[in-house]
Tab-separated table of C-alpha atoms in Angstrom:
chain	number	residue	atom	x	y	z
A	1	MET	CA	1.889	-16.575	2.839
A	2	HIS	CA	2.062	-15.202	6.374
A	3	GLU	CA	3.063	-11.591	6.281
A	4	THR	CA	6.427	-10.482	7.549
A	5	GLY	CA	7.430	-7.067	8.809
A	6	PRO	CA	4.989	-4.397	10.034
A	7	GLN	CA	1.295	-4.458	9.161
A	8	ALA	CA	1.380	-0.699	8.354
A	9	PRO	CA	-1.796	-0.484	6.264
A	10	THR	CA	-2.061	1.647	3.138
A	11	ALA	CA	-5.336	2.878	1.646
A	12	ALA	CA	-6.259	0.446	-1.124
A	13	ARG	CA	-7.317	3.236	-3.492
A	14	TYR	CA	-3.652	4.013	-4.160
A	15	ILE	CA	-2.992	0.418	-5.188
A	16	HIS	CA	-6.110	0.608	-7.331
A	17	SER	CA	-4.836	3.772	-9.056
A	18	LEU	CA	-1.379	2.261	-9.585
A	19	CYS	CA	-2.808	-0.911	-11.097
A	20	GLN	CA	-5.099	1.068	-13.386
A	21	LEU	CA	-2.125	3.144	-14.542
A	22	LEU	CA	0.071	0.146	-15.311
A	23	ALA	CA	-2.337	-2.631	-16.272
A	24	THR	CA	-2.426	-3.574	-19.951
A	25	ALA	CA	-3.937	-6.320	-22.061
A	26	ASP	CA	-0.703	-8.272	-21.625
A	27	VAL	CA	-0.391	-7.423	-17.925
A	28	PRO	CA	-3.887	-7.361	-16.382
A	29	ILE	CA	-4.578	-6.205	-12.842
A	30	GLU	CA	-4.798	-9.829	-11.706
A	31	ASP	CA	-1.141	-10.298	-12.686
A	32	LEU	CA	-0.092	-7.220	-10.709
A	33	LEU	CA	-1.921	-8.591	-7.647
A	34	SER	CA	-0.477	-12.088	-8.034
A	35	GLY	CA	0.944	-13.534	-4.818
A	36	THR	CA	-0.931	-11.079	-2.579
A	37	ASP	CA	-3.949	-11.510	-0.348
A	38	VAL	CA	-5.674	-8.517	-1.981
A	39	GLN	CA	-9.254	-8.964	-3.142
A	40	PRO	CA	-9.540	-7.107	-6.500
A	41	GLN	CA	-13.202	-6.293	-5.908
A	42	LEU	CA	-12.289	-4.460	-2.687
A	43	LEU	CA	-9.523	-2.274	-4.130
A	44	ASP	CA	-11.733	0.728	-4.799
A	45	ALA	CA	-13.740	0.370	-1.570
A	46	PRO	CA	-13.405	3.690	0.293
A	47	ASP	CA	-12.496	2.183	3.673
A	48	HIS	CA	-10.324	-0.697	2.486
A	49	TYR	CA	-6.625	-0.968	3.378
A	50	VAL	CA	-3.859	-3.337	2.289
A	51	SER	CA	-0.910	-4.568	4.311
A	52	HIS	CA	2.771	-3.813	3.858
A	53	TYR	CA	3.383	-7.302	2.554
A	54	SER	CA	0.667	-7.065	-0.108
A	55	LEU	CA	1.842	-3.652	-1.285
A	56	ASP	CA	5.437	-4.834	-1.473
A	57	ARG	CA	4.395	-7.856	-3.515
A	58	VAL	CA	2.429	-5.632	-5.915
A	59	LEU	CA	5.543	-3.481	-6.377
A	60	HIS	CA	7.581	-6.618	-6.993
A	61	ASN	CA	5.106	-7.634	-9.699
A	62	VAL	CA	5.145	-4.132	-11.202
A	63	GLU	CA	8.923	-4.211	-11.599
A	64	GLN	CA	8.933	-7.674	-13.069
A	65	ARG	CA	5.974	-7.423	-15.405
A	66	THR	CA	5.912	-3.795	-16.542
A	67	GLY	CA	9.560	-2.691	-16.317
A	68	GLU	CA	8.479	0.505	-14.483
A	69	LEU	CA	11.291	1.289	-12.027
A	70	TYR	CA	9.688	4.463	-10.627
A	71	PRO	CA	6.038	3.518	-10.024
A	72	GLY	CA	5.832	5.939	-7.086
A	73	VAL	CA	6.740	8.965	-9.212
A	74	ARG	CA	4.264	7.913	-11.851
A	75	LEU	CA	1.513	7.459	-9.279
A	76	GLY	CA	2.340	10.732	-7.501
A	77	HIS	CA	2.105	12.682	-10.756
A	78	HIS	CA	-1.240	11.046	-11.505
A	79	LEU	CA	-2.918	11.775	-8.168
A	80	ASN	CA	-5.132	14.819	-7.832
A	81	ILE	CA	-6.507	16.320	-4.636
A	82	SER	CA	-9.666	14.215	-4.670
A	83	ALA	CA	-7.560	11.035	-4.823
A	84	HIS	CA	-6.645	11.609	-1.173
A	85	GLY	CA	-10.243	11.613	0.032
A	86	SER	CA	-11.211	13.788	2.995
A	87	ALA	CA	-7.564	14.535	3.806
A	88	GLY	CA	-7.122	15.907	0.277
A	89	TYR	CA	-10.146	18.181	0.580
A	90	ALA	CA	-9.022	19.353	4.014
A	91	GLY	CA	-5.668	20.346	2.511
A	92	LEU	CA	-7.223	21.921	-0.577
A	93	THR	CA	-9.515	24.172	1.481
A	94	ALA	CA	-6.860	25.097	4.065
A	95	PRO	CA	-5.838	28.778	4.289
A	96	ASN	CA	-2.258	28.180	3.103
A	97	ALA	CA	0.465	25.601	2.488
A	98	ARG	CA	1.590	25.537	6.110
A	99	GLN	CA	-1.820	24.518	7.375
A	100	ALA	CA	-2.242	22.087	4.463
A	101	ILE	CA	1.000	20.387	5.486
A	102	ASP	CA	-0.170	20.330	9.103
A	103	ILE	CA	-3.249	18.481	7.839
A	104	ALA	CA	-1.061	16.012	5.933
A	105	VAL	CA	1.046	15.353	9.038
A	106	ARG	CA	-1.979	14.883	11.242
A	107	PHE	CA	-3.998	12.642	8.956
A	108	PHE	CA	-1.327	10.817	6.988
A	109	PRO	CA	-2.312	7.485	8.629
A	110	LEU	CA	-5.468	7.681	6.488
A	111	ILE	CA	-3.167	7.440	3.464
A	112	THR	CA	-0.529	5.042	4.772
A	113	GLN	CA	1.157	4.029	8.014
A	114	LEU	CA	4.353	3.049	6.201
A	115	VAL	CA	5.890	6.422	7.070
A	116	THR	CA	5.222	9.229	9.530
A	117	LEU	CA	5.494	12.945	8.786
A	118	ASN	CA	6.728	15.709	11.067
A	119	LEU	CA	7.077	19.436	10.275
A	120	ASP	CA	10.224	20.945	11.796
A	121	ASN	CA	10.144	24.768	11.964
A	122	THR	CA	13.326	25.290	13.996
A	123	GLY	CA	15.666	26.235	11.112
A	124	LYS	CA	15.697	28.869	8.369
A	125	HIS	CA	13.624	26.580	6.203
A	126	ALA	CA	10.664	24.494	7.267
A	127	ARG	CA	11.529	20.791	6.978
A	128	LEU	CA	8.993	18.059	6.445
A	129	VAL	CA	10.764	15.038	7.907
A	130	ILE	CA	9.638	11.659	6.530
A	131	THR	CA	10.374	8.697	8.809
A	132	PRO	CA	9.840	5.151	7.470
A	133	THR	CA	8.148	2.641	9.757
A	134	PRO	CA	10.802	0.203	11.044
A	135	GLY	CA	10.835	-3.073	9.165
A	136	ILE	CA	9.368	-1.994	5.823
A	137	SER	CA	11.203	-3.137	2.709
A	138	GLU	CA	13.524	-0.826	0.773
A	139	ARG	CA	11.341	-1.292	-2.319
A	140	THR	CA	8.245	-0.118	-0.448
A	141	GLU	CA	10.137	2.730	1.202
A	142	ARG	CA	11.286	4.009	-2.195
A	143	PHE	CA	7.764	3.760	-3.554
A	144	VAL	CA	6.236	5.796	-0.722
A	145	ILE	CA	8.956	8.478	-0.823
A	146	HIS	CA	8.780	8.733	-4.625
A	147	THR	CA	4.985	8.993	-4.488
A	148	LEU	CA	5.279	11.831	-1.980
A	149	LEU	CA	7.799	13.631	-4.192
A	150	GLY	CA	5.617	13.267	-7.274
A	151	SER	CA	2.496	14.326	-5.384
A	152	PHE	CA	4.150	17.408	-3.854
A	153	ASP	CA	5.543	18.279	-7.267
A	154	VAL	CA	2.079	18.306	-8.849
A	155	MET	CA	0.027	19.740	-5.984
A	156	GLY	CA	2.613	22.381	-5.130
A	157	ARG	CA	2.481	23.758	-8.653
A	158	PHE	CA	-1.322	23.583	-8.687
A	159	LEU	CA	-1.886	25.321	-5.345
A	160	VAL	CA	1.060	27.711	-5.049
A	161	GLY	CA	2.877	27.800	-8.395
A	162	GLN	CA	6.335	27.013	-7.074
A	163	LEU	CA	6.872	25.736	-3.552
A	164	GLY	CA	10.657	25.973	-3.853
A	165	LEU	CA	11.078	22.444	-2.590
A	166	ARG	CA	14.442	20.856	-1.866
A	167	ALA	CA	14.557	17.142	-1.206
A	168	SER	CA	17.039	15.292	0.991
A	169	LEU	CA	16.917	11.517	0.598
A	170	ALA	CA	18.635	8.742	2.522
A	171	PHE	CA	18.837	6.658	-0.672
A	172	PRO	CA	21.970	6.310	-2.804
A	173	ARG	CA	22.120	8.595	-5.848
A	174	GLN	CA	19.473	7.944	-8.501
A	175	GLU	CA	20.287	9.961	-11.603
A	176	GLU	CA	16.981	9.131	-13.300
A	177	LEU	CA	14.870	10.399	-10.405
A	178	SER	CA	15.395	14.112	-11.043
A	179	ALA	CA	14.605	13.629	-14.718
A	180	ARG	CA	11.297	11.983	-13.814
A	181	LEU	CA	10.249	14.838	-11.512
A	182	GLY	CA	9.202	18.363	-12.443
A	183	PRO	CA	11.271	21.538	-12.072
A	184	SER	CA	10.018	22.221	-8.536
A	185	LEU	CA	11.982	19.178	-7.305
A	186	ARG	CA	15.152	19.294	-9.370
A	187	ASP	CA	17.323	19.944	-6.310
A	188	ILE	CA	17.712	16.533	-4.679
A	189	ALA	CA	20.497	15.590	-2.270
A	190	PHE	CA	21.166	11.867	-1.828
A	191	ASP	CA	22.905	9.820	0.888
A	192	GLN	CA	21.467	12.066	3.605
A	193	PRO	CA	20.847	11.023	7.224
A	194	GLN	CA	17.060	11.060	6.727
A	195	HIS	CA	14.359	11.797	4.193
A	196	SER	CA	13.009	15.344	4.238
A	197	LEU	CA	11.559	18.135	2.114
A	198	SER	CA	12.746	21.680	2.754
A	199	LEU	CA	10.401	24.597	2.059
A	200	PRO	CA	11.017	28.377	2.283
A	201	PRO	CA	8.823	29.760	5.120
A	202	ASP	CA	7.429	32.566	2.973
A	203	ARG	CA	6.040	30.072	0.449
A	204	LEU	CA	4.126	28.362	3.219
A	205	GLU	CA	2.123	31.494	3.970
A	206	ILE	CA	0.830	32.142	0.421
A	207	PRO	CA	-3.003	32.023	0.593
A	208	PHE	CA	-4.699	29.186	-1.238
A	209	ALA	CA	-7.154	30.294	-3.902
A	210	LEU	CA	-9.623	27.591	-2.853
A	211	ALA	CA	-9.443	28.271	0.903
A	212	ASP	CA	-12.874	27.834	2.481
A	213	ARG	CA	-13.302	27.904	6.244
A	214	THR	CA	-16.617	26.023	6.336
A	215	ALA	CA	-15.585	23.330	3.848
A	216	HIS	CA	-12.227	22.985	5.610
A	217	ALA	CA	-13.856	22.450	9.017
A	218	GLN	CA	-16.217	19.851	7.544
A	219	ALA	CA	-13.370	17.974	5.828
A	220	VAL	CA	-11.289	17.995	9.017
A	221	ALA	CA	-14.256	16.596	10.981
A	222	GLU	CA	-14.591	13.804	8.400
A	223	CYS	CA	-10.860	13.060	8.724
A	224	GLU	CA	-11.171	12.847	12.500
A	225	GLU	CA	-14.018	10.355	12.196
A	226	GLU	CA	-12.146	8.266	9.610
A	227	LEU	CA	-9.049	8.232	11.799
A	228	LYS	CA	-11.118	7.053	14.753
A	229	GLN	CA	-12.667	4.287	12.636
A	230	LEU	CA	-9.274	3.255	11.272
A	231	LYS	CA	-7.987	2.694	14.779
A	232	HIS	CA	-10.864	0.402	15.637
A	233	ARG	CA	-11.648	-1.552	12.492
A	234	GLY	CA	-10.622	-2.672	9.053
A	235	SER	CA	-13.047	-4.157	6.554
A	236	LEU	CA	-14.901	-7.212	7.786
A	237	ALA	CA	-13.209	-9.307	5.086
A	238	GLU	CA	-9.814	-8.219	6.470
A	239	GLN	CA	-10.879	-9.166	9.992
A	240	VAL	CA	-12.059	-12.572	8.824
A	241	LEU	CA	-8.829	-13.174	6.891
A	242	ALA	CA	-6.813	-12.119	9.934
A	243	LEU	CA	-8.590	-14.772	12.013
A	244	LEU	CA	-8.289	-17.414	9.313
A	245	THR	CA	-4.542	-16.808	8.879
A	246	ALA	CA	-3.689	-16.252	12.548
A	247	PRO	CA	-0.594	-18.206	13.694
A	248	ALA	CA	-2.678	-19.711	16.509
A	249	ARG	CA	-4.796	-22.321	14.760
A	250	LEU	CA	-8.317	-21.180	15.651
A	251	PRO	CA	-11.447	-22.990	14.379
A	252	ARG	CA	-12.104	-22.035	10.754
A	253	ASP	CA	-15.776	-22.916	10.368
A	254	GLN	CA	-18.070	-19.960	9.692
A	255	GLU	CA	-19.999	-20.273	12.951
A	256	SER	CA	-16.811	-20.170	15.064
A	257	VAL	CA	-15.350	-17.204	13.174
A	258	ALA	CA	-18.659	-15.319	13.426
A	259	ALA	CA	-18.720	-15.945	17.181
A	260	GLN	CA	-15.171	-14.582	17.507
A	261	LEU	CA	-16.381	-11.414	15.753
A	262	GLY	CA	-19.387	-11.119	18.045
A	263	MET	CA	-22.095	-11.827	15.473
A	264	SER	CA	-24.203	-14.646	14.109
A	265	SER	CA	-23.200	-16.717	11.117
A	266	ARG	CA	-26.108	-15.225	9.162
A	267	THR	CA	-24.999	-11.655	9.962
A	268	LEU	CA	-21.435	-12.485	8.938
A	269	HIS	CA	-22.696	-13.877	5.632
A	270	ARG	CA	-24.850	-10.800	4.962
A	271	ARG	CA	-22.121	-8.275	5.797
A	272	LEU	CA	-19.530	-10.071	3.700
A	273	GLN	CA	-21.984	-10.014	0.802
A	274	ARG	CA	-22.138	-6.213	1.113
A	275	GLU	CA	-18.357	-6.134	0.684
A	276	GLY	CA	-18.611	-8.312	-2.412
A	277	VAL	CA	-16.931	-11.422	-1.026
A	278	SER	CA	-18.054	-14.775	0.375
A	279	TYR	CA	-16.815	-16.651	3.420
A	280	ARG	CA	-15.959	-19.610	1.199
A	281	ALA	CA	-13.743	-17.409	-0.969
A	282	LEU	CA	-11.954	-16.015	2.094
A	283	LEU	CA	-11.417	-19.514	3.454
A	284	LEU	CA	-9.920	-20.561	0.129
A	285	ASP	CA	-7.689	-17.480	0.169
A	286	ALA	CA	-6.514	-18.412	3.651
A	287	ARG	CA	-5.684	-21.971	2.567
A	288	ILE	CA	-3.801	-20.705	-0.491
A	289	THR	CA	-1.963	-18.227	1.752
A	290	ASP	CA	-0.968	-21.129	3.991
A	291	ALA	CA	0.100	-23.123	0.935
A	292	LYS	CA	2.350	-20.323	-0.329
A	293	HIS	CA	3.893	-19.992	3.110
A	294	CYS	CA	4.623	-23.730	3.239
A	295	LEU	CA	6.065	-23.784	-0.283
A	296	LEU	CA	8.214	-20.634	-0.063
A	297	ARG	CA	9.001	-20.031	3.602
A	298	GLU	CA	9.133	-23.568	4.965
A	299	ARG	CA	10.284	-25.026	1.624
A	300	LEU	CA	7.980	-28.017	1.955
A	301	SER	CA	7.369	-30.247	-1.040
A	302	VAL	CA	4.025	-30.175	-2.855
A	303	THR	CA	3.045	-33.463	-1.238
A	304	GLU	CA	4.053	-32.290	2.257
A	305	THR	CA	2.135	-29.052	1.754
A	306	ALA	CA	-0.963	-30.906	0.580
A	307	TYR	CA	-1.029	-33.092	3.686
A	308	ARG	CA	-0.256	-30.117	5.955
A	309	LEU	CA	-3.375	-28.390	4.607
A	310	GLY	CA	-5.580	-31.457	4.966
A	311	TYR	CA	-5.867	-32.570	1.344
A	312	ASP	CA	-6.229	-36.291	0.691
A	313	ASP	CA	-3.542	-36.229	-1.985
A	314	SER	CA	-1.289	-33.825	-3.854
A	315	ALA	CA	-3.413	-34.036	-7.034
A	316	ASN	CA	-6.454	-32.474	-5.316
A	317	PHE	CA	-4.258	-29.814	-3.763
A	318	THR	CA	-2.597	-29.020	-7.105
A	319	ARG	CA	-6.012	-28.725	-8.768
A	320	ALA	CA	-7.292	-26.316	-6.083
A	321	PHE	CA	-4.072	-24.266	-6.176
A	322	ARG	CA	-4.234	-23.964	-9.980
A	323	GLN	CA	-7.878	-22.871	-9.870
A	324	ALA	CA	-7.061	-20.171	-7.301
A	325	THR	CA	-3.803	-18.850	-8.753
A	326	GLY	CA	-3.707	-19.894	-12.396
A	327	MET	CA	-0.570	-21.978	-11.928
A	328	THR	CA	0.586	-25.190	-10.307
A	329	PRO	CA	2.366	-25.131	-6.926
A	330	THR	CA	5.617	-26.104	-8.669
A	331	GLY	CA	5.180	-23.348	-11.246
A	332	PHE	CA	4.470	-20.834	-8.476
A	333	VAL	CA	7.684	-21.725	-6.636
A	334	LYS	CA	9.737	-21.442	-9.847
A	335	MET	CA	8.182	-18.072	-10.709
A	336	ALA	CA	8.749	-16.648	-7.209
A	337	SER	CA	12.364	-17.828	-7.216
A	338	ALA	CA	13.045	-16.376	-10.657
A	339	SER	CA	11.388	-13.072	-9.736
A	340	ASP	CA	13.416	-12.699	-6.545
A	341	GLN	CA	16.646	-13.399	-8.445
A	342	ALA	CA	15.734	-10.846	-11.114
A	343	ILE	CA	14.965	-8.176	-8.504
A	344	SER	CA	18.298	-8.812	-6.781
A	345	SER	CA	20.104	-8.596	-10.118
A	346	ARG	CA	18.394	-5.325	-11.063
A	347	THR	CA	19.107	-3.808	-7.674
A	348	SER	CA	22.794	-4.757	-7.957
A	349	ASP	CA	22.992	-3.297	-11.470
A	350	ARG	CA	21.400	0.004	-10.408
A	351	ASN	CA	23.713	0.326	-7.420
């Protein structure tokens, strides 16, 4: 399925943590990743990121298959400092909360590009303004904001005791949200012009017990390097998939794709092996992605989709689709339609 909306990558380790939290024998991780382009074996790779579309589809699956309506709060409460990688250590070793928040603002793209953070010090209280990236879904926006609330709730109590946080959210009132958060975030105002967290200035200056100038400088340097790398590359598997699923129909043979990436076919094969994936598997993923796009977005029939993708007949296509997804193309369309209707119904009921 070709992705819609912004790319806005999110570090895959958060999806990995969420899936580990919610996966059960009846709802395995593969079910939570159903309908996405995410490679399960890459989820815990340190430099791997997932797109807005894939994250939103995971959240869709979480709602449908686990009944968890506040996955962001649950994830935020589960995350510790180390879960945020170098940015977490840079914040942990900062002199105080103000500088830790400055670190979060500066390096938040290493966590996700679905929102941006800005610290406003012009009023009586410092305000951390949270601005969603234009075009992201409401479901994803709620998840990111709720994860931030849960994470600040836990880390604030761990590092400072009580940050005295007040939350202003642009969402309609959610009575259950306050009950799911700790006492440091009981004061939540809804239907506000923008999302923000308000903090008393004096709480921002309380020294952190684990402040360490040397460790902090090293962690910041690591964040700078990671941010530089993020701007210039994703995983090789992501780059290959991007070429294979590009709207402009480029050659899909391994030699042509390797040439587009400036390497030999042998080097491409070797580097993909290091990431735990094969070119053949990525090519299959790309074809299944195209198939889902044809079936759901263009509403083509199974037969039309099969011929669009170059299969000799619909039976061969159906067999390949079932092997890749665990269901027939017809079953996939029915499931997606039913899921979308259920989400719409739940959203209407909650509002």
